[in-house]
JSON list of C-alpha atoms and ligand atoms in Angstrom, two decimals:
[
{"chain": "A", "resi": 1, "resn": "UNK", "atom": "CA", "xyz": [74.88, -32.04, 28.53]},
{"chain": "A", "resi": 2, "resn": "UNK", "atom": "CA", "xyz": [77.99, -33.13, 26.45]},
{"chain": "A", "resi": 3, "resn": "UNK", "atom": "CA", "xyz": [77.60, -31.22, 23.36]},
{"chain": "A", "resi": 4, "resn": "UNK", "atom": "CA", "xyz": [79.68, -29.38, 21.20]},
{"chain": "A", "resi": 5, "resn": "UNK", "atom": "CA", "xyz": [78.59, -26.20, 20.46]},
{"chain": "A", "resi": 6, "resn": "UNK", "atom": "CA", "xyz": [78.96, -24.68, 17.59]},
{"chain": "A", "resi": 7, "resn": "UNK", "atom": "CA", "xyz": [78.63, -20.70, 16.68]},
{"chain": "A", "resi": 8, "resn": "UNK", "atom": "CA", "xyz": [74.52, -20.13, 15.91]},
{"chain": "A", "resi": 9, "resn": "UNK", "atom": "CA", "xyz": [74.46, -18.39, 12.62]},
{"chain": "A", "resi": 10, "resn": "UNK", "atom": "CA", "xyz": [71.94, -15.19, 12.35]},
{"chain": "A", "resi": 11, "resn": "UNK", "atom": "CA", "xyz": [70.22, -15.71, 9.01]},
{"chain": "A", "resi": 12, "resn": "UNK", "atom": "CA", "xyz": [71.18, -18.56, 6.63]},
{"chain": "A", "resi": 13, "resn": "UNK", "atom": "CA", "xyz": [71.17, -22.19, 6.22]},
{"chain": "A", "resi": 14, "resn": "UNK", "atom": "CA", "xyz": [72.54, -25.17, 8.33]},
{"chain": "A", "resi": 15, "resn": "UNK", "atom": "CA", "xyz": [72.69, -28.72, 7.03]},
{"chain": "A", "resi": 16, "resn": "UNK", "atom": "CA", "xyz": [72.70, -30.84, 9.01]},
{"chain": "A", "resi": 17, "resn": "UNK", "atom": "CA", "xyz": [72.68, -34.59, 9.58]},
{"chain": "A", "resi": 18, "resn": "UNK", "atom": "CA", "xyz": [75.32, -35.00, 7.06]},
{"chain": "A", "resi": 19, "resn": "UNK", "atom": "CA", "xyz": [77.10, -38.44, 6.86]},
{"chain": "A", "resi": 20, "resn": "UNK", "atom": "CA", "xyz": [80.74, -38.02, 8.91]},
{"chain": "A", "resi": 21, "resn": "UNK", "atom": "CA", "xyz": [83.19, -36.97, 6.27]},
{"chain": "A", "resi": 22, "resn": "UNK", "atom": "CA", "xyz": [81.30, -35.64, 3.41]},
{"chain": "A", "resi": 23, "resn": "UNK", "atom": "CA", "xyz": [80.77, -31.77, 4.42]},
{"chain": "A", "resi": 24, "resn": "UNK", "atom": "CA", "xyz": [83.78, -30.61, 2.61]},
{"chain": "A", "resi": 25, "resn": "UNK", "atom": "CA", "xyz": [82.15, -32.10, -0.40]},
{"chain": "A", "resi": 26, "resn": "UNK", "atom": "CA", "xyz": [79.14, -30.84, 0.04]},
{"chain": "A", "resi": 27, "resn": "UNK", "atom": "CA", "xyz": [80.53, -27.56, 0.64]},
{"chain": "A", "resi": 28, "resn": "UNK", "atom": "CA", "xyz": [82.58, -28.20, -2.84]},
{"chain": "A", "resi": 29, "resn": "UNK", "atom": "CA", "xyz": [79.78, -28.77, -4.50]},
{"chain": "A", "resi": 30, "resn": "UNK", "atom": "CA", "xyz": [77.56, -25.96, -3.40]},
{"chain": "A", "resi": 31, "resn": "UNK", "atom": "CA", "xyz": [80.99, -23.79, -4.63]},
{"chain": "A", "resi": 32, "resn": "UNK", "atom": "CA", "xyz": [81.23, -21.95, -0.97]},
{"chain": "A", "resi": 33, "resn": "UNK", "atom": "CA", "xyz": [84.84, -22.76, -1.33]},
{"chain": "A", "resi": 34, "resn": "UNK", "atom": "CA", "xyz": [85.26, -19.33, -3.01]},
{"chain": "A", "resi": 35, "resn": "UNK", "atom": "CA", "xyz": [85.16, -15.97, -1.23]},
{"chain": "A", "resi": 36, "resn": "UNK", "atom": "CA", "xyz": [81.79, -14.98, -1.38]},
{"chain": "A", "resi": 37, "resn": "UNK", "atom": "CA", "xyz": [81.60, -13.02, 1.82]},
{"chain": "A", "resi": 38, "resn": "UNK", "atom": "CA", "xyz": [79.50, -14.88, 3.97]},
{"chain": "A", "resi": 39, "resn": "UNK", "atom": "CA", "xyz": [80.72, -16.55, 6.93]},
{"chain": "A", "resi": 40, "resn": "UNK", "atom": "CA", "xyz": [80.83, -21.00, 6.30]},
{"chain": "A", "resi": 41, "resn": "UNK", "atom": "CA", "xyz": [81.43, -23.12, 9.25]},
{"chain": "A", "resi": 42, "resn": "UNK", "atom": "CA", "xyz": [82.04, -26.63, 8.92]},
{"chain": "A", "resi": 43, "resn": "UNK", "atom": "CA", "xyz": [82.02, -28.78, 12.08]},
{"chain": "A", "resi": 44, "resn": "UNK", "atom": "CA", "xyz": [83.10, -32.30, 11.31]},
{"chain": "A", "resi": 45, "resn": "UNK", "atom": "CA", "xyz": [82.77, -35.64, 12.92]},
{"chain": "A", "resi": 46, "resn": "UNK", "atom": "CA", "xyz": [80.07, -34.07, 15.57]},
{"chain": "A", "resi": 47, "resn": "UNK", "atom": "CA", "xyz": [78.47, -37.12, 18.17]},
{"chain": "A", "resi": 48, "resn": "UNK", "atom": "CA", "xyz": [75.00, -37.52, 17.03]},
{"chain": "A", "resi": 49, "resn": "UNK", "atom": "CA", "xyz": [72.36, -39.69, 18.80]},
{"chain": "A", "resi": 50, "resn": "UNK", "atom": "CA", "xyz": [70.98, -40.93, 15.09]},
{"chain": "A", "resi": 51, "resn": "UNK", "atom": "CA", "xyz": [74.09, -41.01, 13.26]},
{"chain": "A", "resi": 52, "resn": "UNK", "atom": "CA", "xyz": [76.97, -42.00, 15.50]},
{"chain": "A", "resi": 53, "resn": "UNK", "atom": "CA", "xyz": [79.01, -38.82, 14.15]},
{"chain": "A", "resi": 54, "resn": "UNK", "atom": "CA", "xyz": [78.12, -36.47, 11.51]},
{"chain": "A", "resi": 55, "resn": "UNK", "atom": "CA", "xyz": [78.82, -33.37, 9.86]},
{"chain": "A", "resi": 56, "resn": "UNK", "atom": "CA", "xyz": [77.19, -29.87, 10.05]},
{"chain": "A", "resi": 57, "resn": "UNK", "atom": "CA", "xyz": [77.90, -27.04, 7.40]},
{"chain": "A", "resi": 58, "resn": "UNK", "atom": "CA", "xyz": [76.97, -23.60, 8.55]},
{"chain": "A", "resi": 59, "resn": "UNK", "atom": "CA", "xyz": [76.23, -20.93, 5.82]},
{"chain": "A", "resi": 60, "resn": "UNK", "atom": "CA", "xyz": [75.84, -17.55, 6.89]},
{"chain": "A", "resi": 61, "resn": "UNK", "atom": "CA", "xyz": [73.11, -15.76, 4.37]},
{"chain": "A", "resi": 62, "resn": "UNK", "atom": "CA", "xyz": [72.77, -18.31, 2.10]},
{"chain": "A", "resi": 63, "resn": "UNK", "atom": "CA", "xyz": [69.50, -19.73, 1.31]},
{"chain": "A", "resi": 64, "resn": "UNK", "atom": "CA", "xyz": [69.47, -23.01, -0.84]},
{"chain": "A", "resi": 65, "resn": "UNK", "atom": "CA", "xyz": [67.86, -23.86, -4.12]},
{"chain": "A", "resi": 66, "resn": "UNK", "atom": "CA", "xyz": [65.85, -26.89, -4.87]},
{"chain": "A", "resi": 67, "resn": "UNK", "atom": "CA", "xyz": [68.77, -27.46, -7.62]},
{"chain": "A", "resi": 68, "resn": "UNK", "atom": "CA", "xyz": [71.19, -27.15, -4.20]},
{"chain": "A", "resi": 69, "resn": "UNK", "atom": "CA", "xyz": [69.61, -29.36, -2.55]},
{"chain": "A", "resi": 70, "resn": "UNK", "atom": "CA", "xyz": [68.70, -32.11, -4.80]},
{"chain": "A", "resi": 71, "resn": "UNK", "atom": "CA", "xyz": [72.87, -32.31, -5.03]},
{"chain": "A", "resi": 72, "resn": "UNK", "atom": "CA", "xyz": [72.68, -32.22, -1.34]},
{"chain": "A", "resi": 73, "resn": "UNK", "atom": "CA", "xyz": [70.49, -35.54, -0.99]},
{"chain": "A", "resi": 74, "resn": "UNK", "atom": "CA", "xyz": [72.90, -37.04, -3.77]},
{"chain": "A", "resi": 75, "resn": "UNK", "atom": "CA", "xyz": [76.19, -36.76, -1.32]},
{"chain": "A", "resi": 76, "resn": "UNK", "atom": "CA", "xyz": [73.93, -36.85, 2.05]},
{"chain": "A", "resi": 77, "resn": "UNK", "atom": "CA", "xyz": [71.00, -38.56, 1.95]},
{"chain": "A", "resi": 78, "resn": "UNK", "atom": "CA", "xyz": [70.30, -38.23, 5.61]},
{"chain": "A", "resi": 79, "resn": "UNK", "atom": "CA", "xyz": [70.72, -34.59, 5.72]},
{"chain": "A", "resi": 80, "resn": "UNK", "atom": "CA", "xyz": [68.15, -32.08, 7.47]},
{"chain": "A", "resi": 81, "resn": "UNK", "atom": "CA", "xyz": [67.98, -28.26, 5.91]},
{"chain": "A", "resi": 82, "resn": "UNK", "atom": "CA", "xyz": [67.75, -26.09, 8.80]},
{"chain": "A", "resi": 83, "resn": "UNK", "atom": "CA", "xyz": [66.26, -21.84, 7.43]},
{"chain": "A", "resi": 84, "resn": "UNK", "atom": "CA", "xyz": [67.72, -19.67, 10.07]},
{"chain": "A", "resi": 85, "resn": "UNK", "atom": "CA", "xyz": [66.17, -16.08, 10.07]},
{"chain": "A", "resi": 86, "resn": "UNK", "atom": "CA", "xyz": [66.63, -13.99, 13.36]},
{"chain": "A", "resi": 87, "resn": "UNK", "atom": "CA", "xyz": [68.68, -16.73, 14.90]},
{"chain": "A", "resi": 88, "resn": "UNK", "atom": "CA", "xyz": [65.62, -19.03, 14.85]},
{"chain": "A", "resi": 89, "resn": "UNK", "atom": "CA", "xyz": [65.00, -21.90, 12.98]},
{"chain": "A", "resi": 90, "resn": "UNK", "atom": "CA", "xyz": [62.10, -20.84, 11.00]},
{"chain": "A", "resi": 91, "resn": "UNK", "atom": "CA", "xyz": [61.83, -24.03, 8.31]},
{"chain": "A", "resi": 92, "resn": "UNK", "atom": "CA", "xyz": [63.65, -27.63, 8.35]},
{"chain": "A", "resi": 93, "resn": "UNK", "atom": "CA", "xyz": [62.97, -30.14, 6.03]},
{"chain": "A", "resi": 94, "resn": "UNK", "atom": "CA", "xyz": [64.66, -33.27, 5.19]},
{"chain": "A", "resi": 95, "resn": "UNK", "atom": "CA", "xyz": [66.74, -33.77, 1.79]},
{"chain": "A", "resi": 96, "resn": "UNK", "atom": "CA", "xyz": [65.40, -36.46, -0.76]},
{"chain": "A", "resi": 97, "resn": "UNK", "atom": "CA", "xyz": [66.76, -37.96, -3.98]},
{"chain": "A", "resi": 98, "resn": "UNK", "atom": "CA", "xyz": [64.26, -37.23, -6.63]},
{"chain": "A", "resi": 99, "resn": "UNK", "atom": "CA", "xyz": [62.69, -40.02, -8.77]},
{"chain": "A", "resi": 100, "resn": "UNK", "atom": "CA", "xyz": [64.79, -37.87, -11.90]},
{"chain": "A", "resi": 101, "resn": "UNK", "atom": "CA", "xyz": [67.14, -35.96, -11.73]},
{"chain": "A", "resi": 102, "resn": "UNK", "atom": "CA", "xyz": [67.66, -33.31, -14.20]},
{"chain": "A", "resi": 103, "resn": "UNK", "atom": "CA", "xyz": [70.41, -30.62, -15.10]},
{"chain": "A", "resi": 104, "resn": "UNK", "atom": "CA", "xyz": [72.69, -31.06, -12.05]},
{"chain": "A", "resi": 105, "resn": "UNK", "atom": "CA", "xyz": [74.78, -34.45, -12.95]},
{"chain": "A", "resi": 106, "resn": "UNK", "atom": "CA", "xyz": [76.72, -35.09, -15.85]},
{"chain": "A", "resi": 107, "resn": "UNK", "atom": "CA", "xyz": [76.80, -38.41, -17.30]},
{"chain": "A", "resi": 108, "resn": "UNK", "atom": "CA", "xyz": [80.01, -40.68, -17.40]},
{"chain": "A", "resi": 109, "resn": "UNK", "atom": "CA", "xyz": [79.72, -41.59, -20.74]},
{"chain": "A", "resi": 110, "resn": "UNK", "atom": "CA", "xyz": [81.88, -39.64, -22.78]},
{"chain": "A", "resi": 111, "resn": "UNK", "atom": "CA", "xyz": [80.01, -40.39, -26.15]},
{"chain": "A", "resi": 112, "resn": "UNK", "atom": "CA", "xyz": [76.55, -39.55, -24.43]},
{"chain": "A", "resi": 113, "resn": "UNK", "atom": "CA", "xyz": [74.52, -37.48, -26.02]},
{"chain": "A", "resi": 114, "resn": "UNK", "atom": "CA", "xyz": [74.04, -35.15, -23.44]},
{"chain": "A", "resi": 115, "resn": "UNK", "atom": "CA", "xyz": [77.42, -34.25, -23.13]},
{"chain": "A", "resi": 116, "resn": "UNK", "atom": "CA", "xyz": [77.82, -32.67, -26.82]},
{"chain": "A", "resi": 117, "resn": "UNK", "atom": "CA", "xyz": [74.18, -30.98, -27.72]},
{"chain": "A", "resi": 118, "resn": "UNK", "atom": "CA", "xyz": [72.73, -28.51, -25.79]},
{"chain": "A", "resi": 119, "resn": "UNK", "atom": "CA", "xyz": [70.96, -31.38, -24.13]},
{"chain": "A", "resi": 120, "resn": "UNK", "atom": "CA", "xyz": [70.13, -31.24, -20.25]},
{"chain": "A", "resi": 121, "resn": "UNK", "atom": "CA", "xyz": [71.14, -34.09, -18.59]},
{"chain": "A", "resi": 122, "resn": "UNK", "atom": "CA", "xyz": [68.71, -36.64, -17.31]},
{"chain": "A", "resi": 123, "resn": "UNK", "atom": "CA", "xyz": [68.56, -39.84, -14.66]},
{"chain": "A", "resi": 124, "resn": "UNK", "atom": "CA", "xyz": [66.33, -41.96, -13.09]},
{"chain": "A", "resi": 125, "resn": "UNK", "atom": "CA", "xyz": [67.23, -42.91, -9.68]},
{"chain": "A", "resi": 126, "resn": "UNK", "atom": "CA", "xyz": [67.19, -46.85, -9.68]},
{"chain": "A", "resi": 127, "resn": "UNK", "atom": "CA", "xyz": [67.84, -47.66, -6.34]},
{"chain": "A", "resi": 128, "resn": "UNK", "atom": "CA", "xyz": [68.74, -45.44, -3.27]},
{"chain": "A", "resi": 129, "resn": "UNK", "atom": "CA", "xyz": [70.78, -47.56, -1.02]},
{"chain": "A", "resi": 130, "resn": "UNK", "atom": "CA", "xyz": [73.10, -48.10, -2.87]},
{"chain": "A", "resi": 131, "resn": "UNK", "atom": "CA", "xyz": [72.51, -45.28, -5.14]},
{"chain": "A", "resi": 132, "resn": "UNK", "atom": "CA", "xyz": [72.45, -45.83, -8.67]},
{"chain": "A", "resi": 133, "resn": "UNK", "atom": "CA", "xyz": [71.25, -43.97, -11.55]},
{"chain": "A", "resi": 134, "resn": "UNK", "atom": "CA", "xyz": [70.74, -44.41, -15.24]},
{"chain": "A", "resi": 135, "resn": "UNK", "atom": "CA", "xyz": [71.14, -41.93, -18.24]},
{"chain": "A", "resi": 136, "resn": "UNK", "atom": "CA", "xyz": [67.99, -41.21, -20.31]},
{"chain": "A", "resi": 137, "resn": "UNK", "atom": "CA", "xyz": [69.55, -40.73, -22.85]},
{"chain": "A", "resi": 138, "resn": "UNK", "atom": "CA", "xyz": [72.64, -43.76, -23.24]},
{"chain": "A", "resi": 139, "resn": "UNK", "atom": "CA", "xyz": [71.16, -46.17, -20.58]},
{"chain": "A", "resi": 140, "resn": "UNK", "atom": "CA", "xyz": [74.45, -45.90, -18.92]},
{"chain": "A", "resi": 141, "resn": "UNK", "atom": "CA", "xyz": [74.13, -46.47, -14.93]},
{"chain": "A", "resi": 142, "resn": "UNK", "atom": "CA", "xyz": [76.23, -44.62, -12.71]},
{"chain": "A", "resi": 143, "resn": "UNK", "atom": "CA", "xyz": [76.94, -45.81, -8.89]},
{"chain": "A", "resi": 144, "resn": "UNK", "atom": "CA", "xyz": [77.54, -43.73, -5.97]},
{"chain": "A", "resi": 145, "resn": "UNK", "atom": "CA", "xyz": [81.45, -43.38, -6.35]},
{"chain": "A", "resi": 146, "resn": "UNK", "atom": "CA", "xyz": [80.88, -42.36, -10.24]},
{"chain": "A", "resi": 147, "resn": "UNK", "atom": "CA", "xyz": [77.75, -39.92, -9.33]},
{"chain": "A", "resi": 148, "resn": "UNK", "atom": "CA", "xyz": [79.85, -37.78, -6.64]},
{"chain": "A", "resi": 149, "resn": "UNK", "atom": "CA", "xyz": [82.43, -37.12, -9.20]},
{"chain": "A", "resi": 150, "resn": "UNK", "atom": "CA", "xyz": [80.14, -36.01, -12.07]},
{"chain": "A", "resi": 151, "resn": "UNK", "atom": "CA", "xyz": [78.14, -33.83, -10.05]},
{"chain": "B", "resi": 1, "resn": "CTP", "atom": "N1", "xyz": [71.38, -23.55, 14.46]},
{"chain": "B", "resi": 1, "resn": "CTP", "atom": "C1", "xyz": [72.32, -22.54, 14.21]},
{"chain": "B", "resi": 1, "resn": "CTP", "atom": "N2", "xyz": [72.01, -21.24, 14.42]},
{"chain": "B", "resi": 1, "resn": "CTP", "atom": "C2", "xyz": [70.81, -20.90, 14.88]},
{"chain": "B", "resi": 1, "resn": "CTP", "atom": "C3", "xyz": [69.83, -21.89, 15.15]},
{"chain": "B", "resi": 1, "resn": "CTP", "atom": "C4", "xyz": [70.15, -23.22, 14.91]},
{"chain": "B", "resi": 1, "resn": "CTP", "atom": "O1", "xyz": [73.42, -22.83, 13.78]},
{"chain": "B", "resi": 1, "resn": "CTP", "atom": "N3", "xyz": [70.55, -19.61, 15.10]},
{"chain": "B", "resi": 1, "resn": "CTP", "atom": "C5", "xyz": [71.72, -24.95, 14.18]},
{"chain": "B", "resi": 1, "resn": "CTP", "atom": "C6", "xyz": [71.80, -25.83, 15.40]},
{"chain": "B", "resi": 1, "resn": "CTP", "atom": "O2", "xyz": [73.13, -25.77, 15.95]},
{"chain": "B", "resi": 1, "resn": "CTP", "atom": "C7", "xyz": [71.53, -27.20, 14.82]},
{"chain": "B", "resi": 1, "resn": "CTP", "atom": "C8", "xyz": [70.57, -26.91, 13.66]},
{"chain": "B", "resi": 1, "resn": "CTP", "atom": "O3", "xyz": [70.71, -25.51, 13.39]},
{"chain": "B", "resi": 1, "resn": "CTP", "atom": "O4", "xyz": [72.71, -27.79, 14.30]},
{"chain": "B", "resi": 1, "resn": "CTP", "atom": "C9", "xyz": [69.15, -27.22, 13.96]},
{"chain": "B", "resi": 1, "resn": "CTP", "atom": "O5", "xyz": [68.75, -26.50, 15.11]},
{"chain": "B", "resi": 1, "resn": "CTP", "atom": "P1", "xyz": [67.60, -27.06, 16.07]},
{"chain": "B", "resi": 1, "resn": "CTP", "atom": "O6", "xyz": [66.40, -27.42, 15.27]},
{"chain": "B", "resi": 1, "resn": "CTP", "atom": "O7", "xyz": [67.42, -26.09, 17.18]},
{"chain": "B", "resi": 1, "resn": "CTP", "atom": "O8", "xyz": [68.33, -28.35, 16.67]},
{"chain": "B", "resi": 1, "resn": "CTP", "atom": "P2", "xyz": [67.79, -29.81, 16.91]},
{"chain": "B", "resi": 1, "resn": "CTP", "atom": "O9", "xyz": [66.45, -29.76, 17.56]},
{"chain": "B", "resi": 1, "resn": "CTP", "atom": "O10", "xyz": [68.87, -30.54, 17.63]},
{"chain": "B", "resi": 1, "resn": "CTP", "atom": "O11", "xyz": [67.67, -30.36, 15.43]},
{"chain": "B", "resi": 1, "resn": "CTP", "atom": "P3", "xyz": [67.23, -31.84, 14.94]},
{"chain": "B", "resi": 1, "resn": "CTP", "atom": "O12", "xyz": [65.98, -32.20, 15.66]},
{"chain": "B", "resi": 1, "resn": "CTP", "atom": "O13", "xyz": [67.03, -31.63, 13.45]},
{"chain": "B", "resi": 1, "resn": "CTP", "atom": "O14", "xyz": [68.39, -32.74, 15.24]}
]
């Protein structure tokens, strides 16, 4: 079979699935970019029978929080959470943008409310493909391009 192979990890999460070219950000945004001890893996622009290519992100005992992954589905909304424990996948489930999203994005607006009181942040998700959100509290809608830089 013509696959690459990639180390297995032990106990952690993979993610994987990920649209070609957008693991480093997803790494970025899940912060792994900082020495936290664990061992990342990143294999980029993998063959994939669904995707055409994709990315995989490897994260040696790391287990995700809904928070995590709701910014997940936001950068890679075809991703699949893989729960390693004792080298076996013991869960996978795939990512979905929530109807609302709340606390994780900040809105573009600079005169938004939310981004002077101790306010948490709030969107509804208007459409997914394209994405685009709007601001519960200005109205202001914010498109894929605008979303992945607030997050
Ligand atoms: N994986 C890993 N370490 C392990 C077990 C699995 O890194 N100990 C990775 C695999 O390399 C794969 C992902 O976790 O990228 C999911 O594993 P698995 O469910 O076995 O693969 P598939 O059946 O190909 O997954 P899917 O059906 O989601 O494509």
């Amino acid at each position: 079979m013509a696959e690459l192979k990639v180390t297995a990890i032990r106990e952690g999460t993979v993610i994987d699935h990920i649209p070609a070219g957008k693991g480093l950000k997803v790494i970025e945004i899940l912060r792994l970019n900082r020495p936290n001890g664990g061992v990342l893996l990143l294999a980029s622009n993998v063959h994939s029978g669904k995707l055409g290519r994709k990315d995989i992100v490897k994260i040696e005992g790391k287990f995700l929080s809904e928070e995590e992954v709701n910014k997940i589905a936001l950068i890679a909304p075809t991703a699949t959470v893989n729960i390693v424990r004792d080298y076996k996948v013991a869960e996978k489930f795939k990512v979905e943008i929530p109807d609302e999203i709340t606390g994780i994005l900040r809105c573009a607006n600079p005169n938004c409310v939310s981004n002077h009181e101790y306010t948490v942040s709030k969107f509804y998700v208007v459409s997914r493909e394209p994405l685009k959100v709007r601001c519960h509290y200005c109205e202001r809608t914010m498109e894929e391009e605008e979303i992945l830089r607030n997050l």
